Amino acid sequence: MTTPVYENFINGHFLKNQTGDTFAVKNPATDEVIYHVEIADEFIQNAAIESAKQGFAVWSAMTPIERSRILLKAVAILRERNDELAKVEVLDTGKPWQEAECVDVETGADVIEYFAGLAPAQVGQQQMVGNDFYYTRKEPLGICAGIGAWNYPLQIACWKSGPALAAGNAVIFKPSEETPLGAIKLAEIFIEAGVPAGVFNVVQGAAEVGQWLTANPNIEKVSFTGEVGTGKKVMASAAGSLKDVTMELGGKSPLLVFDDADVSQAVSAAMLGNFYTQGEICTNCTRIYVHKNVYQQFIDELKTRTEQNIIAGDPMDPEVNLGALISKKHQELVLSYIDRGIQEGATLLTGGKALSPASAPNGYFVEPTVFVDCKDDMTIVKEEIFGPVMSVLVFDDEDDVIQRANDTHLGLAAGVFTKDIQRAHRVIHQLQAGICWINSYGNSPAEMPVGGYKQSGIGRENGIETLDHYTQTKSIYVGMSNIESPF
Ligand code: NAD
């Protein structure tokens, strides 16, 4: 059976590359190649820049309310095609249909809708300076590059293009080479909604195409989502032409469960924050610190619910709530971390092995895995694993657990479970993380800015402030009287 070959999406249509080079994309749940994608060669790269320049000229000249109206049409189409798009995400990522059907498209559409609404509300300032005055304009940056990770491909493409396009920029987006189709679907939807050709372009490929984007002097900004190590390379390369950067990177986030917490709720949060999207979520609370007074109760309930309530299998089956990891290589990496945990003396409470469910026997599944009695210096407690692997640690002192929670170079997210309202805020205010939850975990509405402290990131996505990251301020001084000149 022949599989489809997708070309790069440039200037409003598919464009064939000249080298003929392609890469294959597999369904992680079946290990089968589902389609091929052409790599953006030099011809495509040049065409993408020319296309984005032309797109920018048209788009930035439109009024914000015109842009807003068009983006809202795209939002309506995204919602109408929810199921078709959710299926694309399931086949590309291996995540369960029951998640993609209500989260991936929805949260992407929400963000475009949010920024479409804000676009006409952006205002400059004006101030008198004696008889003279100045005013400011919020102008778009020009061509912005987006580089995406593979865990939420369509959502990431929406989260980056929403504010960029609302502010009047053109975008060249490179999805992860593991999951390239969602961004193409979004590009088609933008065209259908009336976004002018050239405003949103999709280039395909791996690191070398990303490197070209980060080094290209025609690009004013790079918004990157991916690993910390890659983020450092992207930022170093972007520095060559002093590009603005937004970095959404990895995490090793703590969840603190105090002895007055609703333990069942805390278990729910811990399971969501480790097993949702089979653990492939950047904000996951992979270090769970539980107060010694409720430690046993916590791990007993966690073990029971993990062993009874998780259904792995064909991700398109609506009953399945644990999907396949993105690739064989990633599955092996996650399993190697589990081995390391065992070698370093952590107690395996449940899970620990690869899974081969009857409905998806060739998929890259890993059992939901919980380590207990973990120590702070274990590799599984220190490094991001990006799979369904939870580490549980015990504590008995508030100040001590805050210090332990902060003892990492990462700072993406954190959570606290307690019924003591003052403790909740006191503790959260001391945790070094950009995205925090109290008696909750994982929700990320369009209105809320998200991003990392320390090496987990730079800048923010979502929320009002993000629009400022896609504009530059022009100050205009207006003289109202004769110039006094000594010359
Ligand atoms: P990755 O860093 O391997 O790849 C991310 C993207 O960068 C891909 O598109 C890849 O092709 C590209 N790339 C690779 N090398 C490059 C280079 N030298 N220059 C430019 N681009 C390059 O990350 P991944 O494995 O796709 O995603 C998983 C990681 O993403 C995890 O660390 C996770 O925590 C992080 N993540 C963070 C967030 C967030 O919002 N903070 C969200 C999702 C994922």
Short mmCIF file of C-alpha atoms and ligand atoms in Angstrom, two decimals:
data_model
loop_
_atom_site.label_atom_id
_atom_site.label_comp_id
_atom_site.label_asym_id
_atom_site.label_seq_id
_atom_site.Cartn_x
_atom_site.Cartn_y
_atom_site.Cartn_z
CA MET A 1 0.00 0.00 0.00
CA THR A 2 1.39 3.43 -0.89
CA THR A 3 1.34 6.09 1.78
CA PRO A 4 0.76 9.80 1.13
CA VAL A 5 3.70 12.19 0.74
CA TYR A 6 3.17 15.69 2.15
CA GLU A 7 5.06 18.63 0.68
CA ASN A 8 6.04 21.80 2.53
CA PHE A 9 3.29 24.43 2.79
CA ILE A 10 4.53 27.73 1.35
CA ASN A 11 2.70 30.84 0.15
CA GLY A 12 -0.72 29.30 0.60
CA HIS A 13 -0.12 25.96 -1.11
CA PHE A 14 1.92 22.78 -1.11
CA LEU A 15 5.31 23.19 -2.77
CA LYS A 16 7.52 20.36 -4.04
CA ASN A 17 11.14 20.36 -2.93
CA GLN A 18 14.00 19.97 -5.43
CA THR A 19 16.11 17.31 -3.75
CA GLY A 20 13.23 14.85 -3.46
CA ASP A 21 14.37 14.03 0.10
CA THR A 22 11.66 12.79 2.43
CA PHE A 23 11.32 11.30 5.89
CA ALA A 24 8.87 8.70 7.17
CA VAL A 25 6.37 9.17 9.99
CA LYS A 26 5.24 6.20 12.06
CA ASN A 27 2.13 5.63 14.14
CA PRO A 28 3.61 4.99 17.62
CA ALA A 29 0.80 2.60 18.48
CA THR A 30 1.39 0.30 15.51
CA ASP A 31 5.04 0.85 14.47
CA GLU A 32 3.80 1.32 10.88
CA VAL A 33 4.80 4.10 8.51
CA ILE A 34 1.65 6.15 7.90
CA TYR A 35 3.00 8.83 5.54
CA HIS A 36 6.14 10.56 4.26
CA VAL A 37 7.03 14.23 4.33
CA GLU A 38 9.34 16.19 2.05
CA ILE A 39 12.28 17.88 3.77
CA ALA A 40 12.60 21.65 3.35
CA ASP A 41 15.68 21.96 1.12
CA GLU A 42 17.35 25.21 0.11
CA PHE A 43 14.75 25.89 -2.56
CA ILE A 44 11.93 25.55 -0.04
CA GLN A 45 13.79 27.58 2.58
CA ASN A 46 14.29 30.50 0.17
CA ALA A 47 10.69 30.24 -0.96
CA ALA A 48 9.51 30.29 2.66
CA ILE A 49 11.38 33.52 3.38
CA GLU A 50 10.08 35.20 0.20
CA SER A 51 6.57 34.00 0.92
CA ALA A 52 6.67 35.24 4.52
CA LYS A 53 7.99 38.64 3.42
CA GLN A 54 5.09 39.04 1.01
CA GLY A 55 2.60 37.68 3.53
CA PHE A 56 3.87 40.08 6.16
CA ALA A 57 3.45 43.09 3.86
CA VAL A 58 -0.23 42.26 3.29
CA TRP A 59 -1.13 41.05 6.79
CA SER A 60 0.57 43.82 8.76
CA ALA A 61 -1.19 46.43 6.62
CA MET A 62 -4.61 45.10 7.62
CA THR A 63 -6.36 46.58 10.65
CA PRO A 64 -6.28 44.49 13.83
CA ILE A 65 -10.04 44.04 13.65
CA GLU A 66 -9.79 42.64 10.11
CA ARG A 67 -7.11 40.21 11.27
CA SER A 68 -9.20 39.32 14.27
CA ARG A 69 -12.25 38.54 12.14
CA ILE A 70 -10.24 36.20 9.89
CA LEU A 71 -8.59 34.43 12.83
CA LEU A 72 -11.99 33.86 14.41
CA LYS A 73 -13.09 32.11 11.20
CA ALA A 74 -10.09 29.82 11.57
CA VAL A 75 -11.15 29.13 15.16
CA ALA A 76 -14.63 28.15 13.97
CA ILE A 77 -13.17 25.76 11.38
CA LEU A 78 -10.83 24.22 13.96
CA ARG A 79 -13.81 23.50 16.20
CA GLU A 80 -15.94 22.14 13.31
CA ARG A 81 -13.10 19.75 12.34
CA ASN A 82 -12.35 18.77 15.93
CA ASP A 83 -12.70 15.04 15.39
CA GLU A 84 -10.77 14.90 12.12
CA LEU A 85 -7.92 16.91 13.65
CA ALA A 86 -7.98 14.96 16.91
CA LYS A 87 -7.56 11.76 14.89
CA VAL A 88 -4.48 13.23 13.16
CA GLU A 89 -3.01 13.94 16.58
CA VAL A 90 -3.77 10.44 17.88
CA LEU A 91 -2.16 8.74 14.88
CA ASP A 92 0.91 11.00 14.99
CA THR A 93 1.52 11.05 18.75
CA GLY A 94 0.07 7.77 20.07
CA LYS A 95 -1.97 9.64 22.71
CA PRO A 96 -5.47 8.43 23.63
CA TRP A 97 -8.44 9.59 21.57
CA GLN A 98 -10.31 10.36 24.78
CA GLU A 99 -7.75 13.14 25.44
CA ALA A 100 -7.26 14.48 21.91
CA GLU A 101 -11.01 14.60 21.30
CA CYS A 102 -11.57 17.14 24.10
CA VAL A 103 -8.18 18.79 24.72
CA ASP A 104 -5.76 19.14 21.82
CA VAL A 105 -7.85 20.99 19.23
CA GLU A 106 -9.96 22.75 21.83
CA THR A 107 -7.04 24.30 23.74
CA GLY A 108 -5.38 25.32 20.48
CA ALA A 109 -8.56 27.00 19.20
CA ASP A 110 -9.07 28.74 22.56
CA VAL A 111 -5.69 30.44 22.32
CA ILE A 112 -6.21 31.72 18.77
CA GLU A 113 -9.66 32.95 19.81
CA TYR A 114 -8.20 34.68 22.86
CA PHE A 115 -5.51 36.54 20.89
CA ALA A 116 -7.90 37.34 18.04
CA GLY A 117 -10.04 39.06 20.66
CA LEU A 118 -7.10 40.97 22.11
CA ALA A 119 -5.64 42.13 18.79
CA PRO A 120 -7.88 45.21 18.34
CA ALA A 121 -7.46 46.11 22.02
CA GLN A 122 -3.72 46.73 21.76
CA VAL A 123 -3.04 50.42 22.28
CA GLY A 124 0.00 52.69 22.40
CA GLN A 125 0.62 55.57 24.78
CA GLN A 126 0.69 59.31 24.34
CA GLN A 127 2.18 61.82 26.73
CA MET A 128 2.73 65.57 26.67
CA VAL A 129 6.31 66.81 27.11
CA GLY A 130 5.87 70.54 27.52
CA ASN A 131 4.16 71.69 24.31
CA ASP A 132 5.59 68.74 22.44
CA PHE A 133 4.40 65.17 22.87
CA TYR A 134 5.29 61.67 21.98
CA TYR A 135 3.21 58.64 21.15
CA THR A 136 4.00 54.95 20.78
CA ARG A 137 2.90 52.36 18.28
CA LYS A 138 2.89 48.61 18.89
CA GLU A 139 4.30 47.29 15.63
CA PRO A 140 4.70 43.67 14.62
CA LEU A 141 8.21 42.20 14.55
CA GLY A 142 8.15 40.84 11.00
CA ILE A 143 8.78 37.14 10.29
CA CYS A 144 8.60 34.92 13.38
CA ALA A 145 9.73 31.31 13.47
CA GLY A 146 7.96 28.68 15.56
CA ILE A 147 9.69 25.37 16.33
CA GLY A 148 7.53 22.72 17.96
CA ALA A 149 7.86 19.59 20.10
CA TRP A 150 5.97 16.37 19.39
CA ASN A 151 3.73 16.00 22.43
CA TYR A 152 0.99 18.54 21.53
CA PRO A 153 1.74 19.28 17.86
CA LEU A 154 -1.41 21.13 16.80
CA GLN A 155 -1.80 22.88 20.14
CA ILE A 156 1.80 24.14 20.01
CA ALA A 157 1.31 25.41 16.44
CA CYS A 158 -1.83 27.28 17.61
CA TRP A 159 -0.19 28.64 20.76
CA LYS A 160 2.67 30.09 18.71
CA SER A 161 0.72 31.32 15.70
CA GLY A 162 -2.20 32.80 17.69
CA PRO A 163 -0.35 35.74 19.29
CA ALA A 164 2.12 36.09 16.41
CA LEU A 165 -0.61 36.46 13.77
CA ALA A 166 -2.91 38.54 15.96
CA ALA A 167 -0.09 41.07 16.34
CA GLY A 168 0.38 41.22 12.55
CA ASN A 169 3.47 39.04 12.05
CA ALA A 170 4.10 36.36 9.44
CA VAL A 171 5.12 32.90 10.67
CA ILE A 172 7.33 30.11 9.41
CA PHE A 173 6.53 27.09 11.55
CA LYS A 174 8.56 23.91 11.82
CA PRO A 175 6.75 21.09 13.58
CA SER A 176 8.64 18.21 15.13
CA GLU A 177 9.72 15.65 12.54
CA GLU A 178 7.87 13.04 14.63
CA THR A 179 4.49 14.77 14.25
CA PRO A 180 4.39 16.99 11.14
CA LEU A 181 0.77 16.74 9.99
CA GLY A 182 -1.14 18.88 12.51
CA ALA A 183 0.67 22.07 11.46
CA ILE A 184 -0.14 21.38 7.78
CA LYS A 185 -3.82 21.01 8.68
CA LEU A 186 -3.66 24.32 10.53
CA ALA A 187 -2.02 26.00 7.52
CA GLU A 188 -4.86 24.79 5.29
CA ILE A 189 -7.43 26.07 7.77
CA PHE A 190 -5.82 29.51 7.92
CA ILE A 191 -6.01 29.77 4.12
CA GLU A 192 -9.62 28.61 4.13
CA ALA A 193 -10.46 31.23 6.76
CA GLY A 194 -8.98 34.00 4.63
CA VAL A 195 -5.50 34.47 6.10
CA PRO A 196 -3.52 35.77 3.09
CA ALA A 197 -1.06 33.41 1.40
CA GLY A 198 2.43 33.60 2.89
CA VAL A 199 1.33 34.60 6.37
CA PHE A 200 1.63 31.08 7.83
CA ASN A 201 4.14 28.73 6.21
CA VAL A 202 5.13 25.23 7.29
CA VAL A 203 8.63 23.89 6.69
CA GLN A 204 9.44 20.29 7.46
CA GLY A 205 12.52 18.51 8.73
CA ALA A 206 14.62 17.84 11.82
CA ALA A 207 17.44 19.72 13.56
CA GLU A 208 19.08 21.07 10.41
CA VAL A 209 15.91 22.81 9.26
CA GLY A 210 15.49 24.20 12.78
CA GLN A 211 19.09 25.43 12.69
CA TRP A 212 18.48 27.21 9.41
CA LEU A 213 15.48 29.01 10.94
CA THR A 214 17.38 30.10 14.04
CA ALA A 215 20.31 31.43 12.01
CA ASN A 216 18.42 33.14 9.19
CA PRO A 217 18.83 36.94 9.41
CA ASN A 218 15.39 37.61 7.88
CA ILE A 219 13.69 36.10 10.91
CA GLU A 220 13.13 38.45 13.86
CA LYS A 221 12.03 36.03 16.55
CA VAL A 222 12.11 32.34 17.41
CA SER A 223 9.54 30.78 19.69
CA PHE A 224 10.80 27.33 20.63
CA THR A 225 9.26 24.41 22.50
CA GLY A 226 11.48 21.47 23.28
CA GLU A 227 14.29 20.17 25.46
CA VAL A 228 16.53 22.38 27.58
CA GLY A 229 19.65 21.29 25.67
CA THR A 230 18.08 22.10 22.29
CA GLY A 231 16.79 25.40 23.66
CA LYS A 232 20.34 26.44 24.54
CA LYS A 233 21.49 25.69 20.99
CA VAL A 234 18.54 27.61 19.54
CA MET A 235 19.23 30.63 21.72
CA ALA A 236 22.95 30.61 20.92
CA SER A 237 22.21 30.45 17.21
CA ALA A 238 19.52 33.16 17.44
CA ALA A 239 22.07 35.41 19.17
CA GLY A 240 24.02 35.54 15.90
CA SER A 241 21.40 37.92 14.49
CA LEU A 242 20.08 39.14 17.90
CA LYS A 243 16.67 37.56 17.48
CA ASP A 244 14.09 37.79 20.21
CA VAL A 245 13.40 34.35 21.74
CA THR A 246 10.66 32.59 23.66
CA MET A 247 11.78 29.30 25.20
CA GLU A 248 9.30 26.72 26.48
CA LEU A 249 11.53 23.96 27.80
CA GLY A 250 11.54 20.93 30.06
CA GLY A 251 10.79 20.49 33.74
CA LYS A 252 11.10 18.26 36.79
CA SER A 253 8.29 19.75 38.75
CA PRO A 254 7.46 19.09 42.42
CA LEU A 255 4.04 18.43 43.94
CA LEU A 256 3.88 18.90 47.74
CA VAL A 257 1.17 16.96 49.58
CA PHE A 258 0.72 18.16 53.18
CA ASP A 259 -0.87 16.07 55.92
CA ASP A 260 -4.09 18.11 55.93
CA ALA A 261 -4.61 17.57 52.18
CA ASP A 262 -7.51 15.68 50.66
CA VAL A 263 -5.39 12.64 49.89
CA SER A 264 -7.64 11.22 47.18
CA GLN A 265 -7.59 14.55 45.37
CA ALA A 266 -3.80 14.63 45.66
CA VAL A 267 -3.61 11.11 44.20
CA SER A 268 -5.81 12.24 41.30
CA ALA A 269 -3.47 15.17 40.66
CA ALA A 270 -0.38 12.97 40.87
CA MET A 271 -1.84 10.47 38.39
CA LEU A 272 -2.97 13.21 35.99
CA GLY A 273 0.41 14.88 36.31
CA ASN A 274 2.32 11.70 35.48
CA PHE A 275 0.14 9.45 33.31
CA TYR A 276 -1.90 11.88 31.18
CA THR A 277 -0.54 11.80 27.59
CA GLN A 278 1.45 8.76 28.85
CA GLY A 279 3.65 11.11 30.88
CA GLU A 280 4.81 13.20 27.92
CA ILE A 281 3.88 16.61 29.34
CA CYS A 282 6.45 19.27 30.19
CA THR A 283 4.74 20.48 33.38
CA ASN A 284 4.35 17.01 34.91
CA CYS A 285 4.80 16.70 38.68
CA THR A 286 7.35 13.93 38.50
CA ARG A 287 8.64 14.56 42.04
CA ILE A 288 5.85 13.98 44.55
CA TYR A 289 6.77 14.98 48.12
CA VAL A 290 4.26 13.50 50.59
CA HIS A 291 4.11 14.35 54.31
CA LYS A 292 5.08 11.36 56.47
CA ASN A 293 1.69 11.33 58.25
CA VAL A 294 -0.20 10.58 55.02
CA TYR A 295 2.57 8.85 53.08
CA GLN A 296 1.28 5.29 53.52
CA GLN A 297 -2.33 6.27 52.78
CA PHE A 298 -1.16 8.13 49.67
CA ILE A 299 0.88 5.29 48.22
CA ASP A 300 -1.75 2.64 49.05
CA GLU A 301 -4.43 4.54 47.13
CA LEU A 302 -2.00 5.41 44.34
CA LYS A 303 -1.06 1.75 43.84
CA THR A 304 -4.67 0.56 43.81
CA ARG A 305 -5.87 3.21 41.38
CA THR A 306 -2.85 2.85 39.07
CA GLU A 307 -3.29 -0.92 38.87
CA GLN A 308 -7.08 -0.84 38.50
CA ASN A 309 -7.96 2.26 36.49
CA ILE A 310 -5.44 2.49 33.69
CA ILE A 311 -6.35 1.00 30.33
CA ALA A 312 -3.58 0.81 27.74
CA GLY A 313 -4.29 -0.18 24.15
CA ASP A 314 -5.24 1.09 20.70
CA PRO A 315 -5.34 4.85 21.32
CA MET A 316 -8.35 5.27 19.00
CA ASP A 317 -10.42 3.09 21.37
CA PRO A 318 -12.39 5.62 23.46
CA GLU A 319 -11.97 3.44 26.56
CA VAL A 320 -8.16 3.62 26.41
CA ASN A 321 -6.57 6.16 28.75
CA LEU A 322 -2.87 5.31 28.33
CA GLY A 323 -1.36 5.59 24.86
CA ALA A 324 1.96 4.72 23.25
CA LEU A 325 5.17 6.72 23.68
CA ILE A 326 6.30 8.72 20.67
CA SER A 327 8.99 6.35 19.35
CA LYS A 328 10.84 3.11 19.97
CA LYS A 329 13.91 5.16 20.87
CA HIS A 330 11.97 7.15 23.45
CA GLN A 331 10.42 3.98 24.88
CA GLU A 332 13.92 2.56 25.33
CA LEU A 333 15.09 5.78 26.99
CA VAL A 334 12.19 5.71 29.46
CA LEU A 335 12.84 2.02 30.24
CA SER A 336 16.53 2.80 30.81
CA TYR A 337 15.55 5.43 33.39
CA ILE A 338 13.38 2.83 35.12
CA ASP A 339 16.36 0.42 35.26
CA ARG A 340 18.47 3.22 36.68
CA GLY A 341 15.86 3.85 39.39
CA ILE A 342 15.97 0.19 40.40
CA GLN A 343 19.81 0.12 40.36
CA GLU A 344 20.00 3.25 42.51
CA GLY A 345 17.75 1.67 45.16
CA ALA A 346 14.29 3.18 44.62
CA THR A 347 11.40 0.85 45.51
CA LEU A 348 9.24 -0.06 42.52
CA LEU A 349 5.65 0.22 43.76
CA THR A 350 4.03 -0.72 40.46
CA GLY A 351 4.77 -0.95 36.72
CA GLY A 352 8.32 -0.84 35.40
CA LYS A 353 8.08 -2.75 32.12
CA ALA A 354 7.23 -2.30 28.46
CA LEU A 355 3.63 -3.15 27.63
CA SER A 356 2.20 -4.98 24.66
CA PRO A 357 -1.58 -4.54 24.80
CA ALA A 358 -3.67 -7.00 22.77
CA SER A 359 -5.25 -4.21 20.69
CA ALA A 360 -1.88 -2.58 19.87
CA PRO A 361 0.79 -5.25 20.30
CA ASN A 362 3.53 -3.43 18.35
CA GLY A 363 3.11 -0.03 20.03
CA TYR A 364 5.76 1.68 22.17
CA PHE A 365 3.94 1.37 25.49
CA VAL A 366 5.40 1.58 28.99
CA GLU A 367 3.49 0.55 32.10
CA PRO A 368 2.47 3.39 34.40
CA THR A 369 5.36 3.24 36.84
CA VAL A 370 5.63 4.48 40.43
CA PHE A 371 8.81 4.53 42.49
CA VAL A 372 8.51 5.15 46.23
CA ASP A 373 11.05 5.82 49.00
CA CYS A 374 13.01 7.87 46.49
CA LYS A 375 15.98 10.01 47.50
CA ASP A 376 16.71 13.49 46.18
CA ASP A 377 19.99 12.51 44.53
CA MET A 378 18.60 9.63 42.44
CA THR A 379 18.75 10.09 38.66
CA ILE A 380 15.00 9.48 38.31
CA VAL A 381 14.38 12.34 40.77
CA LYS A 382 16.77 14.73 39.07
CA GLU A 383 16.30 14.27 35.33
CA GLU A 384 13.28 14.80 33.10
CA ILE A 385 12.13 11.36 31.87
CA PHE A 386 9.11 12.42 29.77
CA GLY A 387 7.27 9.14 30.25
CA PRO A 388 4.81 7.61 32.73
CA VAL A 389 7.28 7.41 35.61
CA MET A 390 6.50 8.97 39.00
CA SER A 391 8.90 9.34 41.93
CA VAL A 392 7.44 9.64 45.44
CA LEU A 393 9.48 11.06 48.32
CA VAL A 394 8.64 11.57 51.99
CA PHE A 395 8.99 14.82 54.03
CA ASP A 396 8.06 16.10 57.46
CA ASP A 397 9.05 19.77 57.56
CA GLU A 398 7.66 22.64 55.47
CA ASP A 399 10.86 24.69 55.15
CA ASP A 400 12.89 21.61 54.40
CA VAL A 401 10.57 20.39 51.63
CA ILE A 402 10.54 23.84 49.99
CA GLN A 403 14.33 23.81 49.93
CA ARG A 404 14.33 20.27 48.45
CA ALA A 405 11.70 21.16 45.87
CA ASN A 406 13.78 24.13 44.73
CA ASP A 407 17.05 22.21 44.55
CA THR A 408 17.04 21.87 40.74
CA HIS A 409 18.16 23.88 37.73
CA LEU A 410 14.63 23.57 36.32
CA GLY A 411 11.58 25.61 37.30
CA LEU A 412 8.67 25.02 34.98
CA ALA A 413 5.80 24.12 37.34
CA ALA A 414 4.90 23.23 40.93
CA GLY A 415 1.87 22.26 42.98
CA VAL A 416 0.69 22.20 46.59
CA PHE A 417 -2.11 20.20 48.18
CA THR A 418 -3.27 21.47 51.56
CA LYS A 419 -6.52 22.71 53.12
CA ASP A 420 -4.63 25.40 55.05
CA ILE A 421 -5.16 28.48 52.87
CA GLN A 422 -2.27 30.43 54.38
CA ARG A 423 0.16 27.57 54.00
CA ALA A 424 -0.93 27.06 50.39
CA HIS A 425 0.00 30.60 49.39
CA ARG A 426 3.04 30.84 51.70
CA VAL A 427 4.55 27.71 50.18
CA ILE A 428 3.65 28.47 46.55
CA HIS A 429 5.19 31.93 46.86
CA GLN A 430 8.51 30.33 47.81
CA LEU A 431 8.58 27.71 45.05
CA GLN A 432 10.81 28.64 42.12
CA ALA A 433 8.48 27.82 39.24
CA GLY A 434 6.57 29.78 36.61
CA ILE A 435 3.34 27.74 36.55
CA CYS A 436 1.83 26.83 39.92
CA TRP A 437 -1.31 25.07 41.08
CA ILE A 438 -2.98 24.93 44.49
CA ASN A 439 -5.25 21.90 45.03
CA SER A 440 -5.23 21.36 41.26
CA TYR A 441 -2.75 20.30 38.61
CA GLY A 442 -2.23 20.78 34.91
CA ASN A 443 -4.97 23.20 33.82
CA SER A 444 -3.64 25.81 31.43
CA PRO A 445 -6.36 28.15 30.13
CA ALA A 446 -5.60 30.62 27.32
CA GLU A 447 -5.94 33.53 29.76
CA MET A 448 -3.11 32.32 32.04
CA PRO A 449 0.51 33.13 31.15
CA VAL A 450 2.73 30.04 31.18
CA GLY A 451 6.48 29.61 31.08
CA GLY A 452 9.47 28.55 33.09
CA TYR A 453 11.79 29.89 35.78
CA LYS A 454 15.51 29.03 35.72
CA GLN A 455 16.49 26.76 32.81
CA SER A 456 12.88 25.82 32.01
CA GLY A 457 12.38 28.82 29.80
CA ILE A 458 12.37 32.44 28.82
CA GLY A 459 9.28 34.52 28.10
CA ARG A 460 5.69 33.39 28.35
CA GLU A 461 2.96 31.90 26.18
CA ASN A 462 -0.74 32.74 26.58
CA GLY A 463 -2.12 35.55 28.72
CA ILE A 464 -2.14 39.24 27.80
CA GLU A 465 1.61 39.77 28.21
CA THR A 466 2.41 37.35 25.38
CA LEU A 467 1.07 39.76 22.78
CA ASP A 468 3.80 42.21 23.83
CA HIS A 469 6.40 39.53 23.02
CA TYR A 470 5.22 39.65 19.39
CA THR A 471 5.33 43.43 18.99
CA GLN A 472 7.95 46.12 19.25
CA THR A 473 7.34 49.63 20.51
CA LYS A 474 7.98 52.53 18.20
CA SER A 475 8.24 55.92 19.97
CA ILE A 476 7.41 59.00 17.93
CA TYR A 477 8.29 62.46 19.25
CA VAL A 478 6.27 65.33 17.79
CA GLY A 479 7.67 68.85 17.92
CA MET A 480 4.98 71.52 18.30
CA SER A 481 7.22 74.61 18.39
CA ASN A 482 10.30 75.90 16.59
CA ILE A 483 13.50 73.97 17.13
CA GLU A 484 16.05 75.77 19.30
CA SER A 485 19.37 75.19 17.61
CA PRO A 486 22.86 76.51 18.42
CA PHE A 487 23.84 75.94 14.78
P1 NAD B 1 13.57 18.51 21.07
O1 NAD B 1 14.33 19.59 21.75
O2 NAD B 1 14.27 17.25 20.73
O3 NAD B 1 12.97 19.04 19.68
C1 NAD B 1 12.11 20.16 19.64
C2 NAD B 1 12.14 20.75 18.24
O4 NAD B 1 13.43 21.30 17.98
C3 NAD B 1 11.88 19.77 17.11
O5 NAD B 1 11.07 20.40 16.15
C4 NAD B 1 13.27 19.51 16.55
O6 NAD B 1 13.28 19.13 15.20
C5 NAD B 1 13.92 20.86 16.72
N1 NAD B 1 15.37 20.88 16.81
C6 NAD B 1 16.20 19.90 17.21
N2 NAD B 1 17.47 20.34 17.21
C7 NAD B 1 17.44 21.64 16.82
C8 NAD B 1 18.44 22.65 16.64
N3 NAD B 1 19.72 22.41 16.87
N4 NAD B 1 18.05 23.88 16.23
C9 NAD B 1 16.74 24.15 16.02
N5 NAD B 1 15.76 23.23 16.17
C10 NAD B 1 16.10 21.99 16.57
O7 NAD B 1 12.30 18.24 21.99
P2 NAD B 1 11.18 17.10 21.79
O8 NAD B 1 11.81 15.79 22.12
O9 NAD B 1 10.51 17.30 20.50
O10 NAD B 1 10.13 17.48 22.92
C11 NAD B 1 10.21 17.06 24.25
C12 NAD B 1 10.75 18.18 25.12
O11 NAD B 1 9.94 19.35 24.96
C13 NAD B 1 10.71 17.87 26.60
O12 NAD B 1 11.90 18.29 27.20
C14 NAD B 1 9.55 18.72 27.11
O13 NAD B 1 9.63 19.06 28.47
C15 NAD B 1 9.62 19.91 26.23
N6 NAD B 1 8.33 20.61 26.15
C16 NAD B 1 8.18 21.81 26.78
C17 NAD B 1 6.97 22.47 26.76
C18 NAD B 1 6.77 23.80 27.45
O14 NAD B 1 5.81 24.48 27.13
N7 NAD B 1 7.62 24.19 28.38
C19 NAD B 1 5.89 21.91 26.07
C20 NAD B 1 6.07 20.68 25.43
C21 NAD B 1 7.29 20.04 25.48
#
